C-alpha positions as a LaTeX table, in Angstrom:
\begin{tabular}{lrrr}
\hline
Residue & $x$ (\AA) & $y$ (\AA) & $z$ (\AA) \\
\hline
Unk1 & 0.00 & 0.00 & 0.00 \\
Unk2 & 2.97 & 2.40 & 1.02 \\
Unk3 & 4.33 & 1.65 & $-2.56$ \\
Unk4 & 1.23 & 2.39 & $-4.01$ \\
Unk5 & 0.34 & 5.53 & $-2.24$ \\
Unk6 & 4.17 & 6.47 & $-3.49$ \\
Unk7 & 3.22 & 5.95 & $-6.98$ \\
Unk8 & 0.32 & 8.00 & $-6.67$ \\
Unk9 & 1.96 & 10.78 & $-5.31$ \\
Unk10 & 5.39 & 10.98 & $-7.06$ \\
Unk11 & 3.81 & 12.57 & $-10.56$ \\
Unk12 & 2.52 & 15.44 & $-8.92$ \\
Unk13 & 5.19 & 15.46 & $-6.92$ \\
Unk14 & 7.80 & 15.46 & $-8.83$ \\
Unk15 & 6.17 & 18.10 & $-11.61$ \\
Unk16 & 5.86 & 20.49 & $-8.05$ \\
Unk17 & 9.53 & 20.65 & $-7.95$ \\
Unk18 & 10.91 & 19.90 & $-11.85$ \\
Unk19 & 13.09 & 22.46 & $-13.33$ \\
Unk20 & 11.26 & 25.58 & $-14.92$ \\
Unk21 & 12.28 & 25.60 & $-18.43$ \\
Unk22 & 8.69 & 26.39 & $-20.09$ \\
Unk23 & 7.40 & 29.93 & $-20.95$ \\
Unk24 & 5.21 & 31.96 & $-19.43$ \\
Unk25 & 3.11 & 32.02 & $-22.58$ \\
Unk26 & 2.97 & 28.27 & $-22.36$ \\
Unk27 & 2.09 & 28.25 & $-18.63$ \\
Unk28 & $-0.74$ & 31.11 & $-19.77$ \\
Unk29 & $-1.67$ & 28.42 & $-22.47$ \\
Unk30 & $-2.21$ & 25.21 & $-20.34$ \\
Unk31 & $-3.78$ & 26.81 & $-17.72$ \\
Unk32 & $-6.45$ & 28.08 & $-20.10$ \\
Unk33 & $-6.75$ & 24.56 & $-22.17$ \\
Unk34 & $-7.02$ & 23.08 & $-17.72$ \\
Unk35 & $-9.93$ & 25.75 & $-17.10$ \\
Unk36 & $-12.36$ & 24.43 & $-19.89$ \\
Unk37 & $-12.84$ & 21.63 & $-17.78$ \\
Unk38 & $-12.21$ & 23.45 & $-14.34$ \\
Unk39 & $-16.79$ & 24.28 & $-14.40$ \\
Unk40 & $-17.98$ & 20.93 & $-15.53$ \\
Unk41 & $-19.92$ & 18.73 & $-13.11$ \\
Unk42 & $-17.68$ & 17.03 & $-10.59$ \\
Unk43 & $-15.39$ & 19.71 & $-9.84$ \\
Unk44 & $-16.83$ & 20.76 & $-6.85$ \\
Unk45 & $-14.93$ & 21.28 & $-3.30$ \\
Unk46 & $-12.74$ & 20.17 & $-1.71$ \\
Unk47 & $-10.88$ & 18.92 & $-4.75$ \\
Unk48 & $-12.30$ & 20.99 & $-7.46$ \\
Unk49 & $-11.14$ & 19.70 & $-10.16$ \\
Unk50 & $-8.34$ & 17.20 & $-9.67$ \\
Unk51 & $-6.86$ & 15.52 & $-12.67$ \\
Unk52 & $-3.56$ & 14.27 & $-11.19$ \\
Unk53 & $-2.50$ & 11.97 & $-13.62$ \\
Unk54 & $-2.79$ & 14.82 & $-16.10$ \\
Unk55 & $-5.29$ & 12.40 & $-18.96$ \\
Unk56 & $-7.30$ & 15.71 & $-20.16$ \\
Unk57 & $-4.51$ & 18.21 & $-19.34$ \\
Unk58 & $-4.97$ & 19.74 & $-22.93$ \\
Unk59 & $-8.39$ & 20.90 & $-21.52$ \\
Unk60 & $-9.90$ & 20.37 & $-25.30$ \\
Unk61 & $-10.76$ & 16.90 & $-25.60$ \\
Unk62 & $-14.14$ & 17.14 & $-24.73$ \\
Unk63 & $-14.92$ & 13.35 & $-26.36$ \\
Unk64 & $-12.45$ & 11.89 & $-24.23$ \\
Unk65 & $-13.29$ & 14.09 & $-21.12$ \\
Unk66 & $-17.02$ & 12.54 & $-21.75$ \\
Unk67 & $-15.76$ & 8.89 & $-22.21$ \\
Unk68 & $-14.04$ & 9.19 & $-18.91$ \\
Unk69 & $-17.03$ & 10.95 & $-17.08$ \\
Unk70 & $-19.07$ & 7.88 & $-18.66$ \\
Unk71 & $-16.37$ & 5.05 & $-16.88$ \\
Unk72 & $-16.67$ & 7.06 & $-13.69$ \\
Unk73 & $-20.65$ & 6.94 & $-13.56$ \\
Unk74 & $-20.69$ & 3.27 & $-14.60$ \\
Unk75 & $-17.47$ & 2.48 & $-12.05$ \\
Unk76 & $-19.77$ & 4.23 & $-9.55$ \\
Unk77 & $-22.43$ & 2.54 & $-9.73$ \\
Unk78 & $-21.31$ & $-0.72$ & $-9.78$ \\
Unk79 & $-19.37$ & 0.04 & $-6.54$ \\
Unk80 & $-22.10$ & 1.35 & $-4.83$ \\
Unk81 & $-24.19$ & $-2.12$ & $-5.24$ \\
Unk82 & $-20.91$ & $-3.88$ & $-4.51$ \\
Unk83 & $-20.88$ & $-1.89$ & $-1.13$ \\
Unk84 & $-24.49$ & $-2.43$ & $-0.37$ \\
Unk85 & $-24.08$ & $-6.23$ & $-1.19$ \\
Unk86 & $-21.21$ & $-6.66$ & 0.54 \\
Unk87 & $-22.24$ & $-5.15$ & 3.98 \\
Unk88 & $-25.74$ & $-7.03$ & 3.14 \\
Unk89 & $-23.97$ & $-10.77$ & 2.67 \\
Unk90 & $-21.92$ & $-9.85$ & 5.85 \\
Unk91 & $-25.04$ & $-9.26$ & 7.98 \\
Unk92 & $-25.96$ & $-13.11$ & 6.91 \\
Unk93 & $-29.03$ & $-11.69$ & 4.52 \\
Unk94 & $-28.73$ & $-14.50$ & 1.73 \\
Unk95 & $-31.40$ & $-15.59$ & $-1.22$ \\
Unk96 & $-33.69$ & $-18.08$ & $-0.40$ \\
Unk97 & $-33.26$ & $-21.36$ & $-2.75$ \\
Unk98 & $-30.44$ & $-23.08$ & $-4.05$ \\
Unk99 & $-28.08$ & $-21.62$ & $-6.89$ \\
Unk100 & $-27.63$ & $-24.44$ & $-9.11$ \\
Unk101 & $-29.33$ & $-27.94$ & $-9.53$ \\
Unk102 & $-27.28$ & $-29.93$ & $-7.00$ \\
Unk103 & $-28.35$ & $-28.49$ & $-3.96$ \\
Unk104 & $-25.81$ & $-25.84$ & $-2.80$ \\
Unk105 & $-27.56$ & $-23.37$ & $-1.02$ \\
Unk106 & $-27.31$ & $-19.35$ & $-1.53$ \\
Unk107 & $-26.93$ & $-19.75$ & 2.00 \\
Unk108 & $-23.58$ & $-21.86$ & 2.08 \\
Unk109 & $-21.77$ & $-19.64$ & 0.07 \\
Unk110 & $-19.70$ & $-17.58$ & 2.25 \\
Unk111 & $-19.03$ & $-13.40$ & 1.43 \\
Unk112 & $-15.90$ & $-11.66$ & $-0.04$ \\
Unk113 & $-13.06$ & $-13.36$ & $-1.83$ \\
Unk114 & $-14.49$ & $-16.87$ & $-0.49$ \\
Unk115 & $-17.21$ & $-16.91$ & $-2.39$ \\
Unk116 & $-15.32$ & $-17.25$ & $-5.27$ \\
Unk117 & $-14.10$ & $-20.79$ & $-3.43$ \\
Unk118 & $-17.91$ & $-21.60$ & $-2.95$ \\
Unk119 & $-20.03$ & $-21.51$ & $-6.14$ \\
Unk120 & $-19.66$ & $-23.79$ & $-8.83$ \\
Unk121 & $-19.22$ & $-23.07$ & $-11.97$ \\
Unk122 & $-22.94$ & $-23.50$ & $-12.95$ \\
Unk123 & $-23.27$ & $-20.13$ & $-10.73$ \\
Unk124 & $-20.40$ & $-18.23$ & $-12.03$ \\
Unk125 & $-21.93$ & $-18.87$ & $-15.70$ \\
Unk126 & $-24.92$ & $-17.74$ & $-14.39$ \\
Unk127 & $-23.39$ & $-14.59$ & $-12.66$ \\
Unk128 & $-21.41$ & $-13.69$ & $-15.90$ \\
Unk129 & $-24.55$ & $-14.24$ & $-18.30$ \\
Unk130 & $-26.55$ & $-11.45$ & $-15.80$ \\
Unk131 & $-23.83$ & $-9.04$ & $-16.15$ \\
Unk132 & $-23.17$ & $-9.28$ & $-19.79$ \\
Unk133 & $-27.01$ & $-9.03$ & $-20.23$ \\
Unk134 & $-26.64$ & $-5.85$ & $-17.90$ \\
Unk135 & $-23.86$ & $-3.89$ & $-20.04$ \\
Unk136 & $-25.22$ & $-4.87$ & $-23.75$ \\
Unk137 & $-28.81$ & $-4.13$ & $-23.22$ \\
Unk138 & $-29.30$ & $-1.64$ & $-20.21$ \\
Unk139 & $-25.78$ & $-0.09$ & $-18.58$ \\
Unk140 & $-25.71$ & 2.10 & $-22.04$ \\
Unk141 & $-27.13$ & 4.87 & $-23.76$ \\
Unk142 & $-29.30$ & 3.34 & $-26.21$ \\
Unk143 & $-31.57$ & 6.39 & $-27.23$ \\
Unk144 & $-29.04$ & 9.43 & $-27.05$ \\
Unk145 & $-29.99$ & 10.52 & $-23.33$ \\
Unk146 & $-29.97$ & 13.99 & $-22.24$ \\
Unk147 & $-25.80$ & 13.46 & $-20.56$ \\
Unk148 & $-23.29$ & 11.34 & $-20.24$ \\
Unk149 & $-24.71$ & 8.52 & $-18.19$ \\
Unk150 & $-28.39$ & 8.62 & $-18.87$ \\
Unk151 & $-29.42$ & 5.37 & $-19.16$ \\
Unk152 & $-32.88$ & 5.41 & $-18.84$ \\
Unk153 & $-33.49$ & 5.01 & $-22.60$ \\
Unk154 & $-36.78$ & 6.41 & $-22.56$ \\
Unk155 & $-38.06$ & 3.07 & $-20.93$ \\
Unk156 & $-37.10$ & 4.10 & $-16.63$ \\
Unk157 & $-37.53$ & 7.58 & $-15.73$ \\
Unk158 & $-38.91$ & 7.52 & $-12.27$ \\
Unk159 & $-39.91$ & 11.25 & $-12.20$ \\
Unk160 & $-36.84$ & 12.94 & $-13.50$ \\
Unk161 & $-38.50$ & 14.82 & $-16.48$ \\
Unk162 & $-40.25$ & 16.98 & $-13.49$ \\
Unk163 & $-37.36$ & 18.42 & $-11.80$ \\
Unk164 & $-35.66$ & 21.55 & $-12.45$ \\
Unk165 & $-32.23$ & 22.10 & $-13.87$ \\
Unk166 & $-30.82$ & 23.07 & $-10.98$ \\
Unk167 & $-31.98$ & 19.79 & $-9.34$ \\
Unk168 & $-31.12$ & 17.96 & $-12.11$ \\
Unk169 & $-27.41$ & 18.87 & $-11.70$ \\
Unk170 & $-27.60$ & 18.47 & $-7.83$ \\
Unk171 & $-28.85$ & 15.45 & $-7.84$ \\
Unk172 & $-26.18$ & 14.21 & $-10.82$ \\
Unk173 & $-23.55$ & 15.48 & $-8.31$ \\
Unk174 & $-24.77$ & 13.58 & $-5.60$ \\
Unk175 & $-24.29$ & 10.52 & $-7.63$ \\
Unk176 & $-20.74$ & 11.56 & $-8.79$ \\
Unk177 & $-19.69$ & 12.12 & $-5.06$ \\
Unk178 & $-21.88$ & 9.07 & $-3.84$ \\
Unk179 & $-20.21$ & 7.00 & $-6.46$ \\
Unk180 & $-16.70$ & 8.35 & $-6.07$ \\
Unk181 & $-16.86$ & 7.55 & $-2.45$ \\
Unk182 & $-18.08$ & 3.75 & $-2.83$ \\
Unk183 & $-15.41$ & 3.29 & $-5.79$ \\
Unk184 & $-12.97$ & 3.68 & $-2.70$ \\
Unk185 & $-15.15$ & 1.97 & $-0.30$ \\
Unk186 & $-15.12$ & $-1.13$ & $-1.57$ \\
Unk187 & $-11.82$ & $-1.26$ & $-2.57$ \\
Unk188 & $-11.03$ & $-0.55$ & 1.04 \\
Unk189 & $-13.35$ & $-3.73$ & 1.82 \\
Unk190 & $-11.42$ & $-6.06$ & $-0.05$ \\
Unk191 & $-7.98$ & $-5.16$ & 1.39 \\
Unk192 & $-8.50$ & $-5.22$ & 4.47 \\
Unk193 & $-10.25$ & $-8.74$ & 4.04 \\
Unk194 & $-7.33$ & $-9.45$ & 2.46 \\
Unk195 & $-5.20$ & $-8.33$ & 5.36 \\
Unk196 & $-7.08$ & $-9.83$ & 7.62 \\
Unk197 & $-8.53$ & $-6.89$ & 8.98 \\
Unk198 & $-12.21$ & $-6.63$ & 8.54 \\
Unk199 & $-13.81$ & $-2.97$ & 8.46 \\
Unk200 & $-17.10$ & $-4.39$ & 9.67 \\
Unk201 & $-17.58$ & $-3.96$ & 13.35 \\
Unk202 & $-18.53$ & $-6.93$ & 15.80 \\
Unk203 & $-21.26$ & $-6.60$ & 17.97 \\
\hline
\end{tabular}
């Protein structure tokens, strides 16, 4: 983790501290091409907007600034159910039934990385069929929705035609932040299972 935190850091680091040898012009230049992106949604306190690895730097990409904005809503959203279903398996709430033909209970299968140990194959074909069906036919834009991430393909709408713009964009924050937050949730999950160090409290 040290070495990975390192990693992280060193970049930014590194630039912080590197020689000058560019001119002003070109510092006037880059900061102008960063600022195009500096108002979009998701660059909001305390970060603002924080591109550390520098992968729309040019600030005029706006396809690839979208395509990225796209892998963070989807990588969001995924985590968030991953966070719910983890802390939901770990409170012993299981399916009712068995999860293939032989008998072996939803309920045997232990949570985390031991699952993986626990269902058989017939389950893991049936877990990869789900999501497959789940990113070709619904986690995509399939009508041209109204931003990068609308899914609802004019088929599940749940009331969002009759808010305002400025709720629109509140709410569509929430979800960034929401989503950010669980994309570093459950990756904190799975190490510390992995370290033996479970985040879950024991009553």
């Amino acid at each position: 983790m040290k070495l990975a935190l390192l990693a992280f850091i060193m970049p930014t680091y590194s630039l912080a501290f590197a020689p000058s040898s560019k001119t002003a012009n070109t510092k006037i230049i880059n900061t102008c091409h960063q600022a195009s992106f500096e108002n979009e949604l998701g660059a909001q306190p305390p970060l603002g907007f924080f591109d550390p690895l520098s992968l729309v730097a040019d600030g005029t990409d706006q396809e690839r600034f979208d395509r990225l904005r796209y892998v963070e809503i989807k990588h969001g959203r995924v985590s968030m159910l991953a966070v719910v279903g983890y802390l939901v398996q770990e409170a012993g709430v299981r399916l009712p039934g068995d999860i293939d033909l032989h008998g072996t209970s939803f309920d045997s299968i232990r949570n985390g990385f031991a699952a993986f140990n626990d269902i058989p194959a017939s389950g893991i074909a049936q877990l990869v069929g789900f999501i497959g069906f789940l990113e070709l036919a619904v986690m995509k834009d399939l009508t041209g929705g109204e931003f990068v991430g609308d899914f609802r393909n004019d088929f599940f709408d749940l009331g969002w035609d009759t808010f305002d713009e400025e709720t629109k964009l509140t709410k569509r924050a929430i979800e960034l932040n929401q989503g950010r937050a669980a994309m570093m949730g459950i990756l904190a999950l799975m190490v510390h299972e992995q370290l033996g160090v479970s985040l879950i409290p024991s009553f």
